[in-house]
Every structure is written in structure tokens, then in C-alpha cells.
GROMACS .gro file of C-alpha atoms in nm:
model
  427
    1MET     CA    1   9.222   7.650  13.985
    2THR     CA    2   9.142   7.412  14.248
    3THR     CA    3   8.828   7.593  14.344
    4ILE     CA    4   8.736   7.601  13.958
    5MET     CA    5   8.796   7.218  13.918
    6VAL     CA    6   8.592   7.120  14.207
    7VAL     CA    7   8.290   7.354  14.119
    8THR     CA    8   8.287   7.227  13.770
    9MET     CA    9   8.290   6.857  13.895
   10ILE     CA   10   8.006   6.925  14.136
   11ALA     CA   11   7.789   7.133  13.887
   12LEU     CA   12   7.849   6.833  13.626
   13LEU     CA   13   7.743   6.582  13.895
   14LEU     CA   14   7.451   6.770  13.990
   15LEU     CA   15   7.341   6.784  13.634
   16GLY     CA   16   7.349   6.401  13.603
   17PHE     CA   17   7.652   6.370  13.402
   18PRO     CA   18   7.842   6.002  13.439
   19MET     CA   19   8.137   6.040  13.690
   20MET     CA   20   8.367   6.010  13.398
   21ILE     CA   21   8.265   6.345  13.234
   22PRO     CA   22   8.320   6.574  13.539
   23LEU     CA   23   8.676   6.401  13.612
   24ILE     CA   24   8.787   6.453  13.253
   25THR     CA   25   8.635   6.801  13.241
   26ALA     CA   26   8.812   6.904  13.556
   27ALA     CA   27   9.125   6.766  13.430
   28VAL     CA   28   9.113   6.931  13.093
   29ILE     CA   29   9.049   7.274  13.280
   30GLY     CA   30   9.336   7.228  13.517
   31PHE     CA   31   9.576   7.144  13.228
   32TYR     CA   32   9.461   7.430  13.034
   33MET     CA   33   9.500   7.677  13.317
   34MET     CA   34   9.860   7.526  13.408
   35PHE     CA   35   9.991   7.515  13.077
   36ASN     CA   36   9.821   7.822  12.935
   37GLY     CA   37   9.640   7.621  12.655
   38PHE     CA   38   9.595   7.305  12.493
   39GLY     CA   39   9.938   7.270  12.314
   40GLN     CA   40  10.064   7.002  12.523
   41MET     CA   41   9.750   6.797  12.561
   42ASP     CA   42   9.909   6.473  12.437
   43THR     CA   43  10.087   6.491  12.778
   44LEU     CA   44   9.758   6.441  12.973
   45ILE     CA   45   9.649   6.155  12.705
   46GLN     CA   46   9.965   5.993  12.789
   47GLN     CA   47   9.905   5.991  13.155
   48MET     CA   48   9.552   5.858  13.102
   49MET     CA   49   9.692   5.573  12.909
   50ALA     CA   50   9.945   5.508  13.160
   51GLY     CA   51   9.668   5.468  13.420
   52ILE     CA   52   9.541   5.147  13.225
   53ARG     CA   53   9.887   5.015  13.128
   54PRO     CA   54   9.996   4.811  13.420
   55ALA     CA   55   9.970   4.457  13.391
   56SER     CA   56   9.797   4.401  13.741
   57LEU     CA   57   9.496   4.549  13.594
   58ILE     CA   58   9.441   4.261  13.381
   59ALA     CA   59   9.307   4.091  13.694
   60VAL     CA   60   9.006   4.313  13.707
   61PRO     CA   61   8.820   4.177  13.400
   62MET     CA   62   8.904   3.825  13.480
   63PHE     CA   63   8.768   3.843  13.822
   64ILE     CA   64   8.471   4.014  13.682
   65LEU     CA   65   8.435   3.750  13.421
   66ALA     CA   66   8.476   3.465  13.686
   67ALA     CA   67   8.195   3.622  13.919
   68ASP     CA   68   7.966   3.663  13.640
   69ILE     CA   69   7.995   3.292  13.515
   70MET     CA   70   7.941   3.173  13.881
   71THR     CA   71   7.653   3.403  13.955
   72ARG     CA   72   7.459   3.269  13.640
   73GLY     CA   73   7.554   2.911  13.731
   74GLN     CA   74   7.537   2.692  14.039
   75SER     CA   75   7.822   2.779  14.270
   76ALA     CA   76   7.655   3.066  14.460
   77ASN     CA   77   7.352   2.836  14.570
   78ARG     CA   78   7.576   2.533  14.662
   79LEU     CA   79   7.784   2.756  14.889
   80ILE     CA   80   7.460   2.911  15.051
   81ASP     CA   81   7.313   2.536  15.099
   82MET     CA   82   7.637   2.436  15.265
   83VAL     CA   83   7.630   2.725  15.500
   84MET     CA   84   7.266   2.683  15.580
   85SER     CA   85   7.283   2.309  15.661
   86PHE     CA   86   7.546   2.373  15.953
   87ILE     CA   87   7.428   2.680  16.117
   88GLY     CA   88   7.054   2.751  15.972
   89HIS     CA   89   6.898   2.585  16.283
   90ILE     CA   90   7.043   2.812  16.547
   91LYS     CA   91   6.864   3.128  16.691
   92GLY     CA   92   6.944   3.380  16.413
   93GLY     CA   93   7.099   3.120  16.194
   94LEU     CA   94   6.935   3.230  15.872
   95ALA     CA   95   7.064   3.581  15.913
   96VAL     CA   96   7.420   3.454  16.023
   97SER     CA   97   7.394   3.208  15.726
   98THR     CA   98   7.321   3.511  15.494
   99ALA     CA   99   7.639   3.710  15.641
  100ALA     CA  100   7.848   3.388  15.604
  101SER     CA  101   7.741   3.335  15.236
  102CYS     CA  102   7.829   3.676  15.152
  103THR     CA  103   8.177   3.631  15.292
  104LEU     CA  104   8.210   3.307  15.102
  105PHE     CA  105   8.086   3.432  14.776
  106GLY     CA  106   8.311   3.765  14.820
  107ALA     CA  107   8.596   3.507  14.830
  108VAL     CA  108   8.497   3.381  14.505
  109SER     CA  109   8.367   3.704  14.322
  110GLY     CA  110   8.546   3.999  14.486
  111SER     CA  111   8.249   4.200  14.377
  112THR     CA  112   8.017   4.364  14.645
  113GLN     CA  113   7.731   4.403  14.391
  114ALA     CA  114   7.764   4.067  14.235
  115THR     CA  115   7.737   3.910  14.612
  116VAL     CA  116   7.410   4.114  14.662
  117VAL     CA  117   7.274   3.965  14.348
  118ALA     CA  118   7.398   3.603  14.420
  119VAL     CA  119   7.329   3.584  14.786
  120GLY     CA  120   7.032   3.834  14.823
  121SER     CA  121   6.824   3.693  14.561
  122PRO     CA  122   6.756   3.342  14.727
  123LEU     CA  123   6.810   3.410  15.073
  124ARG     CA  124   6.592   3.743  15.099
  125PRO     CA  125   6.262   3.538  15.048
  126LYS     CA  126   6.357   3.285  15.306
  127MET     CA  127   6.455   3.555  15.560
  128LEU     CA  128   6.108   3.705  15.510
  129LYS     CA  129   5.921   3.394  15.545
  130ALA     CA  130   6.131   3.320  15.859
  131GLY     CA  131   5.987   3.643  16.016
  132TYR     CA  132   6.290   3.878  15.976
  133SER     CA  133   6.155   4.234  15.890
  134ASP     CA  134   6.248   4.356  15.532
  135PRO     CA  135   6.456   4.657  15.650
  136PHE     CA  136   6.687   4.442  15.840
  137THR     CA  137   6.717   4.193  15.557
  138LEU     CA  138   6.796   4.439  15.299
  139ALA     CA  139   7.051   4.628  15.519
  140LEU     CA  140   7.227   4.271  15.618
  141ILE     CA  141   7.244   4.187  15.252
  142ILE     CA  142   7.391   4.512  15.133
  143ASN     CA  143   7.628   4.538  15.432
  144ALA     CA  144   7.729   4.186  15.455
  145SER     CA  145   7.821   4.208  15.087
  146ASP     CA  146   8.058   4.467  15.150
  147ILE     CA  147   8.277   4.181  15.329
  148ALA     CA  148   8.368   4.105  14.956
  149PHE     CA  149   8.552   4.405  14.943
  150LEU     CA  150   8.788   4.279  15.229
  151ILE     CA  151   8.810   3.921  15.162
  152PRO     CA  152   9.042   3.833  14.861
  153PRO     CA  153   8.998   3.892  14.578
  154SER     CA  154   8.898   4.226  14.578
  155ILE     CA  155   8.881   4.471  14.281
  156GLY     CA  156   8.915   4.779  14.520
  157MET     CA  157   9.249   4.632  14.646
  158ILE     CA  158   9.377   4.577  14.306
  159ILE     CA  159   9.290   4.944  14.208
  160TYR     CA  160   9.463   5.072  14.524
  161GLY     CA  161   9.754   4.857  14.476
  162VAL     CA  162   9.806   4.980  14.112
  163ILE     CA  163   9.761   5.342  14.219
  164SER     CA  164  10.011   5.327  14.514
  165GLY     CA  165  10.241   5.059  14.403
  166THR     CA  166  10.159   4.840  14.705
  167SER     CA  167  10.175   4.456  14.667
  168ILE     CA  168   9.834   4.319  14.589
  169GLY     CA  169   9.924   3.974  14.719
  170GLU     CA  170  10.011   4.139  15.048
  171LEU     CA  171   9.676   4.347  15.037
  172PHE     CA  172   9.480   4.015  14.944
  173ILE     CA  173   9.617   3.835  15.249
  174ALA     CA  174   9.581   4.125  15.491
  175GLY     CA  175   9.214   4.162  15.416
  176ILE     CA  176   9.119   3.811  15.557
  177GLY     CA  177   9.145   3.904  15.915
  178PRO     CA  178   8.926   4.227  15.912
  179GLY     CA  179   8.676   4.046  15.678
  180LEU     CA  180   8.645   3.780  15.946
  181LEU     CA  181   8.622   4.039  16.229
  182ILE     CA  182   8.340   4.202  16.060
  183LEU     CA  183   8.162   3.870  15.986
  184PHE     CA  184   8.193   3.769  16.369
  185MET     CA  185   8.033   4.124  16.458
  186PHE     CA  186   7.764   4.085  16.199
  187SER     CA  187   7.689   3.737  16.334
  188THR     CA  188   7.664   3.838  16.683
  189TYR     CA  189   7.424   4.107  16.608
  190CYS     CA  190   7.206   3.871  16.388
  191ILE     CA  191   7.187   3.634  16.702
  192ILE     CA  192   7.087   3.912  16.929
  193TYR     CA  193   6.830   4.064  16.689
  194ALA     CA  194   6.659   3.706  16.656
  195ILE     CA  195   6.649   3.649  17.029
  196VAL     CA  196   6.494   4.004  17.106
  197LYS     CA  197   6.246   3.976  16.812
  198ASP     CA  198   6.193   3.599  16.885
  199VAL     CA  199   6.236   3.487  16.527
  200PRO     CA  200   6.165   3.116  16.461
  201THR     CA  201   6.449   2.890  16.396
  202GLU     CA  202   6.495   2.656  16.092
  203GLU     CA  203   6.492   2.287  16.094
  204ARG     CA  204   6.806   2.128  16.192
  205SER     CA  205   6.986   1.950  15.897
  206SER     CA  206   7.090   1.587  15.953
  207TRP     CA  207   7.428   1.500  15.918
  208LYS     CA  208   7.361   1.319  15.607
  209GLU     CA  209   7.206   1.624  15.454
  210ARG     CA  210   7.532   1.824  15.577
  211ALA     CA  211   7.762   1.578  15.429
  212THR     CA  212   7.567   1.602  15.088
  213ALA     CA  213   7.573   1.995  15.111
  214VAL     CA  214   7.948   1.989  15.182
  215GLN     CA  215   8.006   1.763  14.913
  216LYS     CA  216   7.825   1.970  14.652
  217ALA     CA  217   8.019   2.283  14.771
  218LEU     CA  218   8.363   2.125  14.757
  219TRP     CA  219   8.402   2.229  14.374
  220PRO     CA  220   8.299   2.614  14.447
  221LEU     CA  221   8.542   2.605  14.757
  222GLY     CA  222   8.815   2.553  14.530
  223PHE     CA  223   8.802   2.915  14.443
  224PRO     CA  224   8.941   3.067  14.761
  225VAL     CA  225   9.201   2.774  14.759
  226ILE     CA  226   9.297   2.873  14.419
  227ILE     CA  227   9.314   3.252  14.506
  228VAL     CA  228   9.471   3.263  14.864
  229GLY     CA  229   9.651   2.928  14.845
  230GLY     CA  230   9.793   3.004  14.506
  231ILE     CA  231   9.937   3.355  14.600
  232TYR     CA  232  10.032   3.230  14.945
  233GLY     CA  233  10.203   2.924  14.809
  234GLY     CA  234  10.389   3.147  14.559
  235ILE     CA  235  10.226   2.939  14.281
  236PHE     CA  236  10.038   3.242  14.125
  237SER     CA  237  10.062   3.599  14.110
  238PRO     CA  238   9.748   3.784  14.163
  239THR     CA  239   9.685   3.831  13.787
  240GLU     CA  240   9.763   3.450  13.741
  241ALA     CA  241   9.527   3.370  14.011
  242ALA     CA  242   9.241   3.562  13.816
  243ALA     CA  243   9.321   3.359  13.494
  244ALA     CA  244   9.316   3.053  13.692
  245CYS     CA  245   8.962   3.147  13.861
  246VAL     CA  246   8.817   3.207  13.486
  247LEU     CA  247   8.946   2.878  13.383
  248TYR     CA  248   8.823   2.704  13.673
  249ALA     CA  249   8.483   2.875  13.660
  250VAL     CA  250   8.439   2.793  13.306
  251LEU     CA  251   8.526   2.408  13.361
  252LEU     CA  252   8.295   2.406  13.678
  253GLU     CA  253   7.985   2.542  13.524
  254PHE     CA  254   8.006   2.449  13.162
  255VAL     CA  255   8.167   2.102  13.217
  256VAL     CA  256   8.116   1.973  13.572
  257PHE     CA  257   7.774   2.120  13.680
  258ARG     CA  258   7.640   2.174  13.318
  259SER     CA  259   7.443   2.449  13.435
  260LEU     CA  260   7.537   2.683  13.152
  261LYS     CA  261   7.531   2.643  12.768
  262MET     CA  262   7.747   2.751  12.508
  263ARG     CA  263   7.488   3.023  12.396
  264ASP     CA  264   7.527   3.179  12.725
  265ILE     CA  265   7.898   3.280  12.668
  266TYR     CA  266   7.782   3.589  12.445
  267THR     CA  267   7.559   3.733  12.740
  268ILE     CA  268   7.838   3.665  13.005
  269ALA     CA  269   8.107   3.816  12.763
  270LYS     CA  270   7.896   4.128  12.688
  271SER     CA  271   7.815   4.176  13.055
  272THR     CA  272   8.172   4.176  13.153
  273GLY     CA  273   8.273   4.376  12.872
  274LEU     CA  274   8.060   4.650  12.959
  275ILE     CA  275   8.154   4.659  13.328
  276THR     CA  276   8.517   4.639  13.235
  277ALA     CA  277   8.480   4.932  12.994
  278VAL     CA  278   8.324   5.140  13.270
  279VAL     CA  279   8.609   5.048  13.524
  280PHE     CA  280   8.898   5.116  13.288
  281ILE     CA  281   8.745   5.436  13.152
  282LEU     CA  282   8.735   5.558  13.515
  283VAL     CA  283   9.093   5.429  13.594
  284ALA     CA  284   9.233   5.613  13.291
  285VAL     CA  285   9.037   5.940  13.359
  286GLY     CA  286   9.105   5.926  13.730
  287ASN     CA  287   9.477   5.874  13.666
  288GLY     CA  288   9.480   6.181  13.449
  289PHE     CA  289   9.297   6.403  13.716
  290SER     CA  290   9.545   6.275  13.973
  291TRP     CA  291   9.820   6.380  13.761
  292ILE     CA  292   9.686   6.714  13.706
  293ILE     CA  293   9.617   6.775  14.091
  294SER     CA  294   9.960   6.600  14.183
  295PHE     CA  295  10.157   6.831  13.920
  296ALA     CA  296   9.989   7.124  14.063
  297GLN     CA  297  10.087   7.036  14.437
  298ILE     CA  298   9.705   7.038  14.522
  299PRO     CA  299   9.752   6.752  14.772
  300GLN     CA  300  10.027   6.918  14.972
  301ALA     CA  301   9.834   7.230  14.982
  302ILE     CA  302   9.502   7.062  15.112
  303LEU     CA  303   9.674   6.834  15.375
  304GLU     CA  304   9.875   7.170  15.491
  305ALA     CA  305   9.581   7.363  15.515
  306VAL     CA  306   9.372   7.107  15.719
  307GLY     CA  307   9.688   7.027  15.940
  308VAL     CA  308   9.718   6.647  15.825
  309ASN     CA  309  10.093   6.656  15.797
  310GLU     CA  310  10.139   6.761  16.163
  311ALA     CA  311   9.890   6.498  16.304
  312GLY     CA  312  10.114   6.195  16.326
  313PRO     CA  313  10.018   5.839  16.203
  314THR     CA  314   9.702   5.787  16.406
  315GLY     CA  315   9.580   6.124  16.288
  316VAL     CA  316   9.661   6.073  15.917
  317LEU     CA  317   9.480   5.738  15.941
  318ILE     CA  318   9.166   5.890  16.102
  319ALA     CA  319   9.174   6.159  15.846
  320ILE     CA  320   9.193   5.898  15.558
  321CYS     CA  321   8.909   5.701  15.691
  322ILE     CA  322   8.679   6.008  15.739
  323SER     CA  323   8.773   6.148  15.388
  324PHE     CA  324   8.727   5.796  15.210
  325PHE     CA  325   8.402   5.730  15.413
  326VAL     CA  326   8.234   6.048  15.321
  327ALA     CA  327   8.361   6.050  14.959
  328CYS     CA  328   8.206   5.697  14.898
  329MET     CA  329   7.853   5.822  15.027
  330PHE     CA  330   7.837   6.043  14.713
  331VAL     CA  331   8.084   5.906  14.449
  332ASP     CA  332   8.165   5.559  14.290
  333PRO     CA  333   8.425   5.400  14.500
  334ILE     CA  334   8.678   5.338  14.239
  335VAL     CA  335   8.671   5.695  14.141
  336VAL     CA  336   8.746   5.782  14.526
  337ILE     CA  337   9.040   5.549  14.536
  338LEU     CA  338   9.196   5.706  14.223
  339VAL     CA  339   9.138   6.069  14.315
  340LEU     CA  340   9.191   6.051  14.704
  341THR     CA  341   9.491   5.816  14.710
  342PRO     CA  342   9.729   6.034  14.552
  343ILE     CA  343   9.608   6.321  14.770
  344PHE     CA  344   9.717   6.132  15.090
  345ALA     CA  345  10.010   5.980  14.946
  346PRO     CA  346  10.270   6.253  15.065
  347ALA     CA  347  10.108   6.232  15.444
  348ILE     CA  348  10.148   5.853  15.432
  349ALA     CA  349  10.495   5.862  15.301
  350ALA     CA  350  10.579   6.128  15.562
  351THR     CA  351  10.452   5.945  15.881
  352GLY     CA  352  10.594   5.603  15.776
  353LEU     CA  353  10.252   5.422  15.764
  354ASP     CA  354  10.262   5.070  15.646
  355PRO     CA  355  10.092   5.102  15.300
  356VAL     CA  356   9.919   4.759  15.319
  357LEU     CA  357   9.733   4.872  15.643
  358VAL     CA  358   9.627   5.206  15.478
  359GLY     CA  359   9.527   4.995  15.185
  360ILE     CA  360   9.296   4.783  15.415
  361LEU     CA  361   9.158   5.094  15.597
  362ILE     CA  362   9.079   5.262  15.254
  363THR     CA  363   8.912   4.936  15.124
  364LEU     CA  364   8.687   4.918  15.431
  365GLN     CA  365   8.592   5.276  15.437
  366VAL     CA  366   8.501   5.232  15.064
  367ALA     CA  367   8.296   4.931  15.159
  368ILE     CA  368   8.135   5.107  15.438
  369GLY     CA  369   8.052   5.424  15.212
  370SER     CA  370   7.922   5.177  14.933
  371ALA     CA  371   7.633   5.078  15.146
  372THR     CA  372   7.575   5.423  15.328
  373PRO     CA  373   7.304   5.674  15.230
  374PRO     CA  374   7.255   5.890  15.043
  375PHE     CA  375   7.414   5.751  14.720
  376GLY     CA  376   7.624   5.431  14.825
  377CYS     CA  377   7.629   5.209  14.509
  378ASP     CA  378   7.506   4.896  14.688
  379ILE     CA  379   7.207   5.068  14.795
  380PHE     CA  380   7.074   5.135  14.440
  381THR     CA  381   7.186   4.782  14.344
  382ALA     CA  382   6.960   4.636  14.630
  383ILE     CA  383   6.673   4.889  14.469
  384ALA     CA  384   6.712   4.735  14.134
  385ILE     CA  385   6.730   4.385  14.231
  386PHE     CA  386   6.468   4.381  14.509
  387LYS     CA  387   6.240   4.648  14.380
  388ARG     CA  388   6.208   4.817  14.716
  389PRO     CA  389   6.190   5.190  14.765
  390TYR     CA  390   6.487   5.378  14.876
  391TRP     CA  391   6.367   5.448  15.245
  392GLU     CA  392   6.290   5.080  15.305
  393VAL     CA  393   6.654   4.991  15.183
  394ILE     CA  394   6.822   5.223  15.425
  395LYS     CA  395   6.608   5.203  15.723
  396GLY     CA  396   6.789   4.927  15.875
  397THR     CA  397   7.150   5.016  15.789
  398PRO     CA  398   7.264   5.248  16.107
  399PRO     CA  399   7.369   4.932  16.341
  400PHE     CA  400   7.587   4.786  16.040
  401ILE     CA  401   7.730   5.110  15.974
  402PHE     CA  402   7.825   5.161  16.333
  403MET     CA  403   7.974   4.796  16.350
  404LEU     CA  404   8.161   4.872  16.031
  405ILE     CA  405   8.291   5.177  16.174
  406LEU     CA  406   8.367   5.028  16.523
  407ALA     CA  407   8.600   4.763  16.291
  408ALA     CA  408   8.795   5.048  16.143
  409ALA     CA  409   8.868   5.186  16.494
  410LEU     CA  410   8.969   4.844  16.610
  411LEU     CA  411   9.220   4.845  16.302
  412ILE     CA  412   9.372   5.158  16.381
  413MET     CA  413   9.428   5.058  16.745
  414PHE     CA  414   9.525   4.700  16.666
  415PRO     CA  415   9.676   4.684  16.318
  416GLN     CA  416   9.792   4.325  16.362
  417ILE     CA  417   9.431   4.234  16.305
  418ALA     CA  418   9.533   4.304  15.927
  419LEU     CA  419   9.896   4.266  15.922
  420PHE     CA  420   9.940   3.938  16.125
  421LEU     CA  421   9.865   3.701  15.822
  422ARG     CA  422  10.066   3.943  15.593
  423ASP     CA  423  10.371   3.903  15.813
  424VAL     CA  424  10.344   3.559  15.837
  425ALA     CA  425  10.291   3.504  15.467
  426PHE     CA  426  10.542   3.779  15.338
  427ARG     CA  427  10.792   3.840  15.619
   0.00000   0.00000   0.00000
């Protein structure tokens, strides 16, 4: 049965069907083979509906809506200008500013693809003009944007939290340390690159200009305060924080900045609705597929066959990292989380691993895979936005992928990088 399901999925993917079709087809085939017909098909439908029933998932469309409003408004540019005013003049400062802006906008949007658009669109022309090569610039943008998957809010963490039953608030707080670690590694590489390539520096901003930039960015900086401060302070749940972010974004862009008009609401709502529909269909179909493979005890058989159950905690973490990293090179990150998380659940429980640490490592691997050839989703976002050929987009990615893999290794060796803030906030 397992072989037929896998072959069906691969064949449909190669034929160009969207991911939801191979998943549901494989699930239906598995259901038919287990129950000898479609007489109890309502059970599979119930499992699919159960996948999108958790209240925590309400946060997903809200964060998508807030990110869409901010991307079309002034929040992203104000954050970028503030970062540039302080570090744009140092060697490699423009590249470091790009990485820092991706991190800041990630703390606002939670979406890697929104970050590619919001930060990459204004900063890529500036980096090219300053003397950075296009492959380096594109690789920096798509990989630094993946920090948005780790810095709260993170849509990937929400999906993992719902699937695994892990506290989303704890996941959000635990993602801050690894996100800042990756920002530090990227910034160091950017400075070294600029020194080796002798990239000219930007003009130093005066303190008056910096003060003005900070003043303009104060309102957008309220987003991470609402999300992290609200959850950490016990004021909001993650879902309530998402709702507060939408309200804050509307007030900011429509009332305070007046960058958007009432006629923009339809376009924004339509875009958010389309993205949300895709995400929720994938979640529903993925939950049905996960139920089928769990009912058939396929995860236990796979883990036993490859010897993961006897590998110990470190071995399980390494196996998780490799599996998620490779899978996200080919398949949408949300689908990978939905399918692989239940497969590794027995091994995670058996070895007593902290589910928050596992969630952070899974989120990091999903982020790495999203920017890794051949089919990382951020690569194709960059191709569409910047209109550059595939090989030019991926040419500069190896150093960044290496640093991200190094970050994952450091997390396995020193889990307190992720768990320290979690323990302070929730223990």
C-alpha cells in the first residue's frame, strides 16, 4: 500500500498537478485499500475537516492579512530606512541592512515570501548600484527572508503547533534566539564579502537623520511589541495577537500613514483570501493523508526500517533535520510539515525530546529547504519578482545554505540557544 501511495504522489507531481491533488489521491487510494471500498469515506472527510477545525489556525489568515496590508503600505520602507541609517555606512553595511530588514519585517509578517517582496524590491537596486553582484544579492535576500520563518510570528510554527499539539506561544518565543543567531552569521559573512570584494560604503547618516528615521519607524516597531510582548506578558494568546496585528495594521496604514485607500481593501482581501484558501486546503488534505498513514502504522514501519527508533535523541534530531531539509527542496513547506511531523511523532515521544526544540529545528529546516534548489519556493518567488533566470538566482546560495546548516548543528549541540528564552518566559 505504501509503495502505491508514494508512486501515485510522485507520478501526479511529475505530471504537474498542484500538491493538493497528489495528497488527496494518495489518501483516497490508501483508504480504499485499507477498508476494501469507499463505504466509510465520510470518516476520511471528517478527518480532513478536523484538520482545519483548531481555533489556533485562525491566526494564519490574520497574519497573512496584516502582512499584505503592511507590504502595500509604508511599514516595510520605514523599517528599512531606520536600519540603513544606523549601519548603512559600515563595510558591508548595505548587505547587513538587508539581512536585518528581513529579520525585522519577519517579526512583522511571519511570511518568507512577503519578506522577499517587501525588502527585496527596494534594496536589491541599491545593492546592485553599490557594487554587489546580483547572485550574491539575490541569495542574500531569499535566505535572509527565511529568518521570517523563525522570528515570531511564523506561519510554519502555527501549523506545526496545531499538528503536534505544541504551545504556539512557546514556539514563538523559542524562535527568537535561532533567528538572531542566523542574522549574526549572515551579517558576518556580508562584512567579509564586502571587504574581500572591496565594495564601497554608503554615506554616513547624521544623528538628526537617524533620529528622524527612528521616529518614522516607531509605529511599525509596534508590531513585534504586540506579538512578543503581548504573548510573553500573558495579554494575548497567539490568535488574539494576530487579530490585534490586523487592527493595528489597518489603523497604521489607513489612518496614521494614509498610505492606503478604502478601494485597496478589496484587492488586499482578495489576495489574503486566495492565499488562505490554498493554505487551508493543504492543511485539510494533509491531515487526511496523515490520518491514513498513521492508521496504517506506516510511520512506525518506516522508522523501524531505517533504525531511527534505536538512534537516540541526537540521532532522531539529525534524521528529522535531513528529512525535512530534503523534502522542502521539492515540496511546499506546509505540506512537508503536515506529512512528516506525524511520521516522526512516535520517535520524538519515545526519546523524550522537547517538542518545542523539535519544532524550532523543523521550522529551520523548512526555511533552509525553501531557499534551496531545485524547487525551493522562495527561489521561484525571487524569479517572479526580480525577473532573473533560475541559475542566476541560485548561484550565490551555497554559502548561505552552509551557514543555515551550521545553525541547525549548533541548535542540536546547544539546545538552550532556542530554549533559554522559552524557559525564562514559560517555566
